Amino acid sequence: MRKLILTVLAALSVAGVSQTALAHEGPALQKPGFSFEGVFGHYDQAALKRGFQVFHEVCSNCHGMRLVAYRNLKEIGLTEDEAKAVAAERQIQDGPNDEGAMFMRPGRLSDHYIPPFANDNAARANNNGALPPDLSLIAKAREGGPNYVYSLLLGFDEAAPEGHTVPDGMFYNAYFPGGNIGMPPQIMDDLVTYADGTKATKEQLAHDVVSLLNWAAEPELDARKTLGLHVMIFLTVLTALFYALKVQIWKDVH
Amino acid sequence: MSGFHTNSKVIGWVEQRLPIFSFLHHSAVEYPTPKNLNYWWNFGSLAGFQLVVMILSGIFLAANYTAHTSLAFDSVERIMRDVNYGWFMRYLHANGASMFFLLVYTHMLRGLYYGSYKAPRELLWWLGVVIYLCMMGTAFMGYVLPWGQMSFWGATVITNLFSAFPVVGKFIVTWLWGGFAVDNPTLNRFYAFHYLLPFVIYALMVVHLWALHTVKSNNPLGIDVKTPQDTIPFHPYFTIKDLFGIGVFLMIYMAFVFWAPNFFGEPDNYIKANPMVTPPHIVPEWYFLPFYAILRAFTMDLWIIPAKLQGVVAMFSAIIVLLFLPWLDTSKVRSAAFRPIYKQLFWVFVADCVVLGYCGGKPPEGNLVMIGQLATAYYFLHFLVILPIVGKIEKTRPLPASISSAVLKPMEKA
């Protein structure tokens, strides 16, 4: 039996090799350690709320988060009124009304996070030709996930190596494929004044906004890991009972 | 069907008109099973179990999925976010595909090791190969449905393979696509077939079991059942053993579903399909990587046969060759336990498949091109040259007189 399990694990690790074979190029990712990692990991509500403040005040000027609805903000600790207020900050097109005309209205809880630009072309036109990607899934859509986004956000400090030319209007970031990124460095100490009084160091800002982005990508994570624990305890007991029965039933064979 | 008796009037009434109870009794209770089956024999029932898991989770997903290029990606995200336990169903299904292949590959390797494809089980083996082919088609089309970058580009690369065939290739590709590029008609038909094929697999599984119950199970010794002392009834011995196997399997499966749900996935597939942006590396799911390596092993045009056509033909041949296996393996002895040379060669073959898988997952650069080519050559060499010759020259170890006589002595470990 042990041999069988070992073999299955070996097979799984082989499958794993094929995955890591495609790991990103560039320097090793920084791993700050997030509360949501690991079997028992869960989101840190305070970090999510701070992260949302960073996203809302800074990132959302260029990036959208179209898969997250304003109602979802209640899950990270905003009150209903706070979420409504956030939604109402931006206008969204609605209609047609009874006269057949389209009109603008403030966002509601049922709306998804209203993007900063009307469309991709408008986004490019306002960003020197570069398209700021929607961030709803960014923490799952890049090799390295949250560690990649964290490293990228803090990865502007180094100067480009000898012989590497950075085109006008772009910035050197060793973590970005090709090294040249259209996004200017954003994260700097005291970029925002945290409502909860936490000191807004660069590392803190990056950590918080990446936590928020991971929540945007995997809002089910807390429920998933909790249910997983229950399921695994159940399966352990069930499998142990099956094994005991198996031994009992088979004891006269051979 | 002698073992079935009932005192219930209702069951007796049904039984007279449709002998379903005696049939179940015959095939799920009495079915005489070799008593020396080891845990590698669990993988058949596990694969059957997993097929049911895939069909059930798939139906719940289908109820919430929209097969349209502009809506598919977001409909999957809606399942993940707004459908109750939608994330659970999707992760069950996505990881379930990897688990299904893991089980089936183990099941196939079990067959290879113990010679389960040899007479009288050739048709049983054939049905298995056809099931495997259907699984590959189903998995490929299923991977296209979320309409992420890897879905789209995987579909583009794989369907384009058919363009390698001279003259008709181009028309086949257009016909497969339902247009002049992978687009909405492609997505729609893939969805239709992705829903259809699992039921075809289910039917094939029933026939696979029918064939199995006709020729009966092979066993680790690879010798025929001779007396009733060699077997035990399926129930309760193997029902409980299979349940225990399912318990262990579920623990591994659920560990991925709950704690590493994207382990087998590609990050690129969380980016919506964009025909204007090609991902840097297009890779299929891990279970196709060995075949992908075989496809890419051919890099030189020969006379009028372009490299691409060679690769495509080789890739399909790599599976078709399995159909000829019962005759390519010339040894009369089934189990590798009594075949000292084949036993080594089996593990070399497994290693070869792993090397192929590794090459298939990496960009074809440097030494990997050559390694992939050598591994491809060995794959075919194993089936077409080594197996026929080894079967003739190998000096096999003496077979035990019967299963029960071997069980009493210390058993040969797999």
XYZ file of C-alpha atoms in Angstrom:
668
model
C 0.000 0.000 0.000
C 2.759 2.393 0.933
C 4.465 1.667 -2.346
C 1.270 2.503 -4.189
C 0.893 5.844 -2.459
C 4.531 6.671 -3.097
C 4.081 5.875 -6.749
C 1.000 8.065 -7.006
C 2.903 10.895 -5.338
C 5.817 10.355 -7.699
C 3.463 10.574 -10.644
C 2.017 13.787 -9.264
C 5.451 15.288 -8.806
C 6.263 14.418 -12.406
C 3.171 16.340 -13.394
C 4.496 19.132 -11.231
C 7.801 19.235 -13.066
C 6.005 19.904 -16.297
C 4.288 22.865 -14.669
C 7.355 24.469 -13.141
C 9.156 23.893 -16.416
C 7.405 27.005 -17.639
C 8.207 29.233 -14.688
C 8.810 32.840 -15.605
C 12.194 34.145 -16.609
C 13.938 36.866 -14.638
C 15.085 37.196 -11.021
C 13.645 34.976 -8.283
C 10.354 36.343 -6.988
C 10.159 38.070 -3.619
C 7.993 36.098 -1.207
C 6.711 38.348 1.567
C 4.449 35.618 2.987
C 0.697 36.127 2.787
C -1.875 35.144 5.380
C -3.903 33.291 2.745
C -1.134 30.828 1.865
C -1.075 27.242 3.060
C -3.656 24.735 4.144
C -4.938 26.838 7.039
C -4.441 30.192 5.302
C -7.200 32.795 5.386
C -7.513 36.375 4.254
C -6.541 39.103 6.683
C -9.646 41.312 6.620
C -7.742 44.415 7.694
C -5.172 43.925 4.929
C -7.934 43.473 2.350
C -9.606 46.676 3.460
C -6.328 48.598 3.356
C -5.535 46.996 0.008
C -8.852 48.178 -1.337
C -8.030 51.703 -0.221
C -4.789 51.523 -2.255
C -6.529 50.029 -5.260
C -9.371 52.511 -5.116
C -7.241 55.610 -4.599
C -4.336 54.705 -6.889
C -4.591 51.625 -9.128
C -8.173 52.193 -10.237
C -7.185 55.400 -12.016
C -5.834 53.211 -14.823
C -6.871 49.606 -14.052
C -10.310 48.064 -13.974
C -11.556 45.209 -11.760
C -14.622 44.320 -13.797
C -15.411 40.945 -12.229
C -15.804 42.372 -8.731
C -19.174 43.940 -7.923
C -19.576 46.756 -5.404
C -21.801 44.443 -3.339
C -18.773 42.140 -2.952
C -16.965 44.875 -1.004
C -19.093 43.960 2.002
C -17.104 40.704 2.113
C -13.907 42.615 2.904
C -15.380 44.609 5.739
C -16.948 47.690 4.121
C -20.352 48.509 5.533
C -23.305 48.646 3.149
C -23.248 52.446 3.257
C -19.519 52.598 2.603
C -19.878 50.237 -0.358
C -22.774 52.338 -1.702
C -20.679 55.484 -1.356
C -17.769 53.867 -3.240
C -20.129 52.763 -5.996
C -21.647 56.221 -6.351
C -18.254 57.836 -6.941
C -18.291 56.869 -10.611
C -20.888 57.330 -13.305
C -22.099 54.496 -15.497
C -24.207 54.565 -18.636
C -27.698 53.145 -18.271
C -30.862 53.209 -20.306
C -32.678 53.570 -22.480
C -35.158 55.471 -20.336
C -38.848 55.903 -21.144
C -37.960 58.541 -23.711
C -35.504 56.137 -25.338
C -32.406 58.058 -24.333
C -29.278 56.638 -22.702
C -28.229 58.440 -19.542
C -25.480 58.463 -16.955
C -26.182 57.550 -13.345
C -24.027 56.906 -10.272
C -22.926 53.324 -9.693
C -24.947 51.002 -7.438
C -24.111 47.957 -5.313
C -25.275 45.672 -8.123
C -22.868 47.213 -10.623
C -19.443 45.754 -11.198
C -16.476 47.967 -10.435
C -16.761 50.699 -13.048
C -13.609 50.758 -15.204
C -11.627 54.002 -15.556
C -11.838 54.029 -19.343
C -14.771 53.484 -21.668
C -12.871 50.929 -23.755
C -9.398 49.549 -24.498
C -8.665 52.190 -27.117
C -9.441 54.972 -24.673
C -7.220 53.245 -22.114
C -4.333 53.035 -24.580
C -4.800 56.624 -25.717
C -4.463 57.783 -22.124
C -1.494 55.560 -21.284
C 1.082 56.209 -23.931
C -0.165 53.310 -26.053
C 0.029 50.726 -23.258
C -3.073 48.900 -22.084
C -3.370 48.676 -18.287
C -4.781 45.154 -17.797
C -7.934 44.513 -15.829
C -6.834 43.309 -12.393
C -9.765 41.020 -11.464
C -7.769 37.862 -12.117
C -4.194 39.132 -12.211
C -3.213 37.161 -9.094
C -4.138 33.914 -10.886
C -3.215 34.890 -14.433
C 0.550 35.192 -13.987
C 3.142 32.563 -13.173
C 4.027 33.100 -9.508
C 0.635 34.656 -8.758
C 0.605 37.075 -5.798
C 4.394 36.860 -5.370
C 4.842 37.948 -8.972
C 2.537 40.953 -8.585
C 4.253 41.890 -5.310
C 7.722 41.615 -6.860
C 6.653 43.598 -9.904
C 5.214 46.419 -7.809
C 8.453 46.745 -5.856
C 10.730 45.887 -8.776
C 11.362 49.352 -10.179
C 14.381 50.207 -8.049
C 17.138 48.548 -10.015
C 18.704 50.328 -12.953
C 18.599 48.582 -16.331
C 21.702 46.430 -16.940
C 24.432 47.560 -19.363
C 23.310 47.339 -22.958
C 19.584 47.148 -22.145
C 17.745 50.062 -23.699
C 14.481 51.242 -22.238
C 12.276 52.946 -24.834
C 10.891 56.421 -24.154
C 7.891 56.418 -21.882
C 8.683 52.945 -20.530
C 10.329 51.817 -17.319
C 12.767 49.080 -16.423
C 11.397 46.276 -14.279
C 13.381 43.050 -14.137
C 10.312 41.013 -13.168
C 8.335 42.030 -16.247
C 8.804 39.834 -19.339
C 11.272 41.687 -21.562
C 12.140 44.084 -18.764
C 10.309 47.129 -20.162
C 6.958 48.014 -18.673
C 4.588 50.844 -19.591
C 3.487 51.367 -15.982
C 5.494 53.983 -14.068
C 6.573 53.085 -10.529
C 3.562 53.620 -8.279
C 4.373 52.217 -4.886
C 6.201 54.705 -2.667
C 6.202 55.299 1.085
C 3.092 57.143 2.332
C 1.338 56.818 -1.036
C -1.946 56.722 0.859
C -2.875 57.575 4.432
C -4.349 54.388 5.839
C -7.694 54.855 7.557
C -6.678 52.360 10.263
C -3.427 54.190 11.049
C -1.080 51.490 9.727
C 2.209 52.966 8.566
C 2.148 53.000 4.759
C 5.618 51.722 3.912
C 6.280 50.508 0.384
C 6.293 46.881 1.494
C 3.081 47.350 3.459
C 1.324 48.989 0.504
C 2.410 46.283 -1.911
C 1.468 43.530 0.543
C -1.976 44.988 1.142
C -2.884 45.669 -2.466
C -1.672 42.222 -3.537
C -3.824 40.677 -0.790
C -6.782 42.599 -2.197
C -5.977 41.478 -5.737
C -5.751 37.874 -4.620
C -9.153 38.245 -3.002
C -10.481 39.718 -6.266
C -9.173 36.661 -8.123
C -10.168 34.051 -5.518
C -13.005 35.423 -3.404
C -13.950 31.845 -2.495
C -10.586 31.102 -0.848
C -11.729 31.326 2.780
C -14.811 29.191 2.180
C -12.766 26.770 0.086
C -10.071 26.152 2.676
C -12.545 25.826 5.534
C -14.700 23.358 3.626
C -11.553 21.523 2.560
C -10.576 20.924 6.154
C -14.012 19.542 7.000
C -14.067 17.341 3.909
C -10.604 16.005 4.672
C -11.469 15.141 8.281
C -14.595 13.362 7.046
C -12.658 11.465 4.374
C -9.971 10.432 6.837
C -12.537 8.862 9.155
C -14.472 7.298 6.270
C -11.343 5.841 4.669
C -10.113 4.503 8.002
C -13.468 2.760 8.493
C -13.315 1.325 4.984
C -9.827 0.060 5.698
C -10.863 -1.543 8.980
C -13.790 -3.213 7.207
C -11.510 -4.355 4.405
C -9.099 -5.980 6.852
C -11.993 -7.607 8.694
C -13.670 -8.937 5.561
C -10.422 -10.197 4.047
C -8.965 -11.829 7.147
C -9.958 -15.345 6.069
C -8.665 -15.064 2.503
C -5.178 -16.458 1.647
C -27.471 -16.808 -12.950
C -28.105 -19.486 -10.429
C -27.120 -17.676 -7.256
C -30.059 -15.288 -7.188
C -33.110 -15.987 -5.029
C -35.747 -13.652 -3.669
C -38.707 -13.921 -1.356
C -40.015 -10.504 -2.318
C -43.082 -10.609 -4.565
C -42.268 -7.238 -6.091
C -38.693 -8.171 -6.955
C -39.872 -11.543 -8.246
C -42.462 -9.828 -10.451
C -39.881 -7.514 -11.972
C -37.319 -10.311 -12.267
C -39.673 -12.449 -14.364
C -40.155 -9.637 -16.821
C -36.691 -8.088 -16.738
C -33.959 -10.173 -15.125
C -32.167 -7.122 -13.819
C -31.732 -8.384 -10.250
C -30.163 -11.667 -11.272
C -27.997 -9.725 -13.704
C -26.747 -7.428 -10.945
C -26.282 -10.394 -8.637
C -24.326 -12.200 -11.311
C -22.033 -9.324 -12.252
C -21.627 -7.323 -9.044
C -21.994 -9.934 -6.305
C -21.038 -13.402 -7.536
C -18.529 -12.344 -10.187
C -15.592 -14.666 -9.470
C -12.480 -12.522 -8.996
C -8.921 -13.808 -8.659
C -8.077 -13.623 -4.979
C -4.533 -12.386 -5.554
C -5.397 -9.011 -7.141
C -3.182 -6.262 -5.743
C -4.033 -2.581 -5.312
C -3.126 -1.788 -8.926
C -6.423 -3.487 -9.772
C -8.264 -0.697 -7.983
C -7.645 1.785 -10.766
C -10.296 0.417 -13.118
C -13.109 0.961 -10.664
C -11.566 4.295 -9.684
C -11.637 5.434 -13.307
C -15.291 4.391 -13.533
C -16.029 6.338 -10.372
C -14.231 9.368 -11.732
C -16.185 9.232 -14.994
C -19.371 9.564 -12.957
C -17.896 12.461 -10.949
C -16.975 14.212 -14.200
C -20.408 13.724 -15.751
C -22.244 14.935 -12.646
C -20.056 17.981 -12.003
C -20.129 18.691 -15.737
C -23.923 18.770 -15.845
C -24.025 21.341 -13.040
C -21.443 23.442 -14.875
C -23.314 23.147 -18.160
C -26.404 24.506 -16.438
C -24.518 27.758 -15.843
C -22.154 27.949 -18.805
C -22.673 30.004 -21.965
C -21.019 28.740 -25.136
C -20.390 32.020 -26.887
C -17.026 33.630 -27.566
C -18.050 36.908 -25.961
C -19.717 35.338 -22.914
C -17.949 32.030 -22.189
C -15.068 33.425 -20.146
C -17.305 35.590 -17.989
C -19.873 32.834 -17.556
C -17.132 30.653 -16.073
C -16.143 33.504 -13.751
C -19.784 33.890 -12.778
C -19.808 30.195 -11.860
C -16.705 30.845 -9.731
C -18.141 33.882 -7.974
C -21.923 34.007 -7.973
C -23.197 30.448 -8.369
C -23.575 28.646 -5.036
C -20.654 26.226 -4.741
C -19.899 26.941 -8.393
C -16.195 27.216 -7.573
C -16.412 23.733 -6.036
C -18.060 22.239 -9.123
C -15.572 23.884 -11.472
C -12.502 22.902 -9.478
C -13.897 19.372 -9.109
C -14.292 19.216 -12.871
C -11.003 20.866 -13.875
C -8.867 18.888 -11.413
C -11.030 15.863 -12.041
C -9.832 15.740 -15.642
C -6.220 15.507 -14.472
C -7.180 12.887 -11.894
C -9.089 10.897 -14.525
C -6.011 10.754 -16.741
C -3.788 9.889 -13.797
C -6.088 6.972 -12.965
C -6.396 5.812 -16.550
C -2.649 6.039 -17.189
C -2.030 3.958 -14.075
C -4.722 1.521 -15.214
C -3.051 1.258 -18.639
C 0.431 0.798 -17.170
C -1.001 -1.907 -14.915
C -2.239 -3.609 -18.077
C 1.160 -3.240 -19.715
C 3.037 -4.624 -16.706
C 0.848 -7.663 -16.156
C 0.183 -8.370 -19.838
C -3.540 -7.808 -19.475
C -3.854 -7.145 -23.217
C -2.914 -10.690 -24.206
C -5.316 -13.410 -25.320
C -8.125 -13.701 -24.523
C -8.325 -10.024 -23.530
C -7.471 -8.329 -26.859
C -10.924 -6.832 -27.371
C -11.045 -5.711 -23.759
C -7.773 -3.886 -24.401
C -9.075 -2.419 -27.672
C -12.153 -1.062 -25.967
C -9.863 0.535 -23.407
C -7.800 2.192 -26.136
C -10.991 3.548 -27.750
C -12.143 4.874 -24.373
C -8.761 6.556 -23.995
C -9.068 8.150 -27.444
C -12.533 9.463 -26.578
C -11.170 10.800 -23.294
C -8.478 12.694 -25.147
C -11.042 14.262 -27.464
C -13.331 15.133 -24.568
C -10.543 16.630 -22.495
C -9.197 18.669 -25.390
C -12.594 20.142 -26.210
C -13.394 20.718 -22.556
C -10.216 22.716 -22.134
C -11.363 25.037 -24.929
C -14.666 25.898 -23.255
C -13.458 28.454 -20.638
C -12.204 30.460 -23.627
C -8.999 31.642 -22.008
C -5.787 32.288 -23.904
C -4.587 28.690 -23.648
C -8.055 27.415 -24.609
C -8.060 29.461 -27.768
C -4.454 28.896 -28.795
C -4.526 25.226 -27.856
C -7.574 24.809 -30.077
C -5.837 26.729 -32.865
C -2.653 24.654 -32.705
C -4.342 21.269 -32.412
C -6.985 21.819 -35.095
C -4.276 23.185 -37.392
C -2.517 19.821 -37.179
C -5.009 18.491 -39.674
C -3.778 21.020 -42.222
C -0.657 18.857 -42.472
C -2.514 16.325 -44.598
C -1.853 17.010 -48.266
C -4.646 18.404 -50.488
C -7.568 17.807 -48.088
C -5.901 19.196 -44.954
C -7.007 22.777 -45.447
C -10.592 21.750 -46.066
C -10.633 19.499 -43.006
C -9.491 22.402 -40.838
C -12.138 24.766 -42.204
C -14.711 22.030 -41.700
C -13.596 21.460 -38.095
C -13.682 25.172 -37.334
C -17.000 25.837 -39.046
C -15.346 28.924 -40.491
C -11.971 30.344 -41.367
C -10.604 30.664 -37.841
C -11.286 29.257 -34.389
C -14.394 31.233 -33.533
C -17.910 30.984 -32.226
C -18.985 28.029 -34.408
C -15.897 26.146 -33.182
C -16.745 26.849 -29.557
C -20.358 25.777 -30.074
C -19.546 22.469 -31.682
C -16.825 21.727 -29.129
C -19.381 22.276 -26.394
C -21.855 19.970 -28.110
C -19.264 17.215 -28.478
C -17.839 17.787 -25.033
C -21.295 17.052 -23.670
C -21.873 14.082 -25.975
C -18.592 12.177 -25.710
C -18.717 11.367 -21.968
C -21.898 9.403 -22.595
C -20.196 7.586 -25.455
C -17.380 6.829 -23.000
C -19.948 5.613 -20.508
C -21.436 3.241 -23.080
C -17.957 2.045 -24.034
C -17.222 1.474 -20.363
C -20.272 -0.779 -20.127
C -19.041 -2.795 -23.114
C -15.524 -2.809 -21.586
C -17.036 -4.337 -18.438
C -19.082 -6.779 -20.500
C -15.917 -7.979 -22.194
C -14.158 -8.089 -18.813
C -16.883 -10.191 -17.243
C -16.747 -12.556 -20.190
C -12.991 -13.177 -20.088
C -12.644 -12.401 -16.359
C -9.929 -10.373 -14.688
C -6.251 -10.954 -15.249
C -4.157 -11.127 -12.066
C -0.622 -10.309 -10.893
C 0.577 -13.811 -11.744
C -0.862 -13.572 -15.226
C -1.980 -17.219 -15.141
C -5.517 -18.427 -15.813
C -7.992 -19.145 -13.076
C -8.111 -22.919 -12.800
C -10.230 -23.898 -9.829
C -12.898 -22.184 -7.732
C -10.252 -21.975 -4.973
C -8.455 -19.377 -7.105
C -11.299 -16.890 -6.889
C -13.439 -15.073 -4.361
C -16.791 -13.391 -5.056
C -16.687 -9.721 -6.019
C -18.938 -8.810 -3.117
C -18.007 -8.207 -0.361
C -14.281 -8.636 -1.022
C -13.802 -6.216 -3.874
C -16.659 -3.869 -3.124
C -14.971 -3.006 0.172
C -11.497 -2.952 -1.362
C -12.707 -0.592 -4.106
C -14.459 1.614 -1.541
C -11.241 1.863 0.421
C -9.456 2.768 -2.820
C -12.040 5.451 -3.534
C -11.478 6.883 -0.044
C -7.718 7.161 -0.559
C -8.182 8.569 -4.048
C -10.692 11.182 -2.869
C -8.245 12.411 -0.242
C -5.600 13.052 -2.907
C -8.140 14.521 -5.329
C -9.729 16.806 -2.725
C -6.324 18.031 -1.561
C -5.905 19.523 -5.032
C -9.484 20.790 -5.272
C -9.361 22.646 -1.963
C -5.719 23.616 -1.543
C -4.093 23.726 -4.971
C -6.982 24.028 -7.415
C -4.882 25.630 -10.142
C -1.896 23.308 -9.790
C -2.593 21.555 -13.090
C -3.797 24.697 -14.850
C -2.015 27.344 -16.864
C -2.096 30.927 -15.549
C -2.640 32.115 -19.119
C -6.074 30.551 -19.133
C -7.246 33.199 -16.679
C -6.693 35.725 -19.484
C -9.631 35.954 -21.844
C -8.968 34.553 -25.327
C -7.443 37.133 -27.626
C -6.825 36.149 -31.255
C -4.466 39.125 -31.639
C -2.038 38.096 -28.851
C -0.172 34.774 -28.978
C 1.095 33.471 -25.600
C 4.884 32.938 -25.465
C 4.603 29.174 -24.894
C 1.542 27.267 -25.993
C 1.415 24.033 -24.028
C -1.315 21.434 -23.784
C -2.429 19.976 -20.466
C 0.134 17.675 -18.824
C -1.606 14.497 -19.935
C -0.977 15.351 -23.597
C 2.639 16.418 -23.205
C 4.279 13.116 -24.286
C 2.293 13.205 -27.521
C 3.101 16.864 -27.988
C 6.785 15.955 -27.719
C 6.352 13.243 -30.371
C 4.597 15.749 -32.618
C 7.471 18.204 -32.317
C 10.219 15.587 -32.641
C 10.072 15.785 -36.417
C 11.993 18.805 -37.595
C 13.232 17.871 -41.057
C 11.263 17.804 -44.294
C 11.843 14.555 -46.169
C 11.300 14.404 -49.939
C 7.669 15.396 -50.301
C 6.704 14.734 -46.674
C 6.917 17.927 -44.612
C 8.074 17.658 -40.998
C 4.641 18.691 -39.729
C 2.938 15.786 -41.490
C 5.518 13.360 -40.125
C 4.866 14.680 -36.630
C 1.103 14.417 -36.955
C 1.277 10.886 -38.335
C 3.730 9.888 -35.592
C 1.502 11.365 -32.904
C -1.537 9.421 -34.048
C 0.588 6.310 -34.577
C 1.778 6.530 -30.982
C -1.785 5.712 -29.915
C -2.722 3.437 -32.821
C 0.291 1.240 -32.039
C -1.427 0.313 -28.771
C -4.089 -1.498 -30.801
C -1.434 -3.823 -32.233
C 0.179 -4.475 -28.868
C -1.501 -7.855 -28.256
C 0.324 -9.195 -31.323
C 3.512 -7.149 -31.095
C 4.249 -8.665 -27.706
C 5.151 -12.209 -28.720
C 5.676 -13.608 -25.238
C 3.202 -16.208 -24.083
C 3.784 -15.231 -20.459
C 1.556 -12.386 -19.330
C 2.934 -11.049 -16.082
C 6.218 -9.129 -15.970
C 6.819 -10.882 -12.644
C 7.998 -13.910 -14.650
C 9.676 -11.952 -17.439
C 13.038 -10.696 -16.118
C 13.950 -8.707 -19.247
C 10.514 -7.250 -19.967
C 10.237 -6.195 -16.335
C 13.250 -3.886 -16.804
C 12.063 -2.728 -20.209
C 8.690 -1.799 -18.752
C 10.318 0.686 -16.397
C 12.527 2.005 -19.179
C 9.358 2.595 -21.176
C 7.724 4.423 -18.256
C 10.848 6.573 -17.902
C 10.746 7.232 -21.650
C 7.159 8.494 -21.367
C 8.173 10.781 -18.486
C 11.082 12.156 -20.529
C 8.713 12.738 -23.452
C 6.319 14.541 -21.127
C 9.133 16.729 -19.843
C 10.264 17.617 -23.364
C 6.675 18.333 -24.387
C 6.315 20.880 -21.605
C 9.461 22.854 -22.379
C 10.159 25.096 -25.341
C 11.929 23.015 -28.011
C 15.407 24.463 -27.588
C 18.946 23.165 -27.268
C 19.479 19.594 -26.085
C 15.782 19.089 -25.482
C 15.146 18.783 -29.225
C 17.564 15.880 -29.470
C 16.365 14.290 -26.222
C 12.769 14.511 -27.433
C 13.740 12.889 -30.722
C 15.605 10.047 -29.045
C 12.733 9.469 -26.626
C 10.288 9.436 -29.556
C 12.452 6.916 -31.396
C 12.600 4.741 -28.298
C 8.816 4.897 -27.838
C 8.274 3.277 -31.221
C 11.302 1.037 -30.890
C 9.813 -0.367 -27.682
C 6.598 -1.422 -29.366
C 7.739 -2.253 -32.874
C 11.132 -3.870 -32.344
C 11.942 -4.615 -28.729
C 8.681 -6.277 -27.679
C 8.485 -8.712 -30.640
C 12.141 -9.742 -30.193
C 12.220 -9.945 -26.402
C 9.129 -12.153 -26.415
C 11.035 -14.662 -28.552
C 14.409 -14.687 -26.819
C 13.542 -14.044 -23.192
C 13.935 -16.943 -20.767
C 10.901 -16.611 -18.541
C 10.747 -17.858 -14.969
C 8.614 -20.908 -14.218
C 4.936 -20.138 -13.691
C 3.197 -21.380 -10.534
C 0.761 -24.234 -11.001
C -2.222 -22.173 -9.879
C -3.160 -18.939 -8.165
C -3.954 -20.653 -4.876
C -0.697 -22.605 -4.851
C 1.248 -19.383 -5.420
C -0.688 -17.486 -2.788
C 0.339 -20.001 -0.145
C 4.000 -19.326 -0.890
C 5.577 -15.885 -0.473
C 4.252 -13.866 -3.358
C 6.204 -12.145 -6.062
C 6.026 -8.445 -5.331
C 5.124 -6.144 -8.162
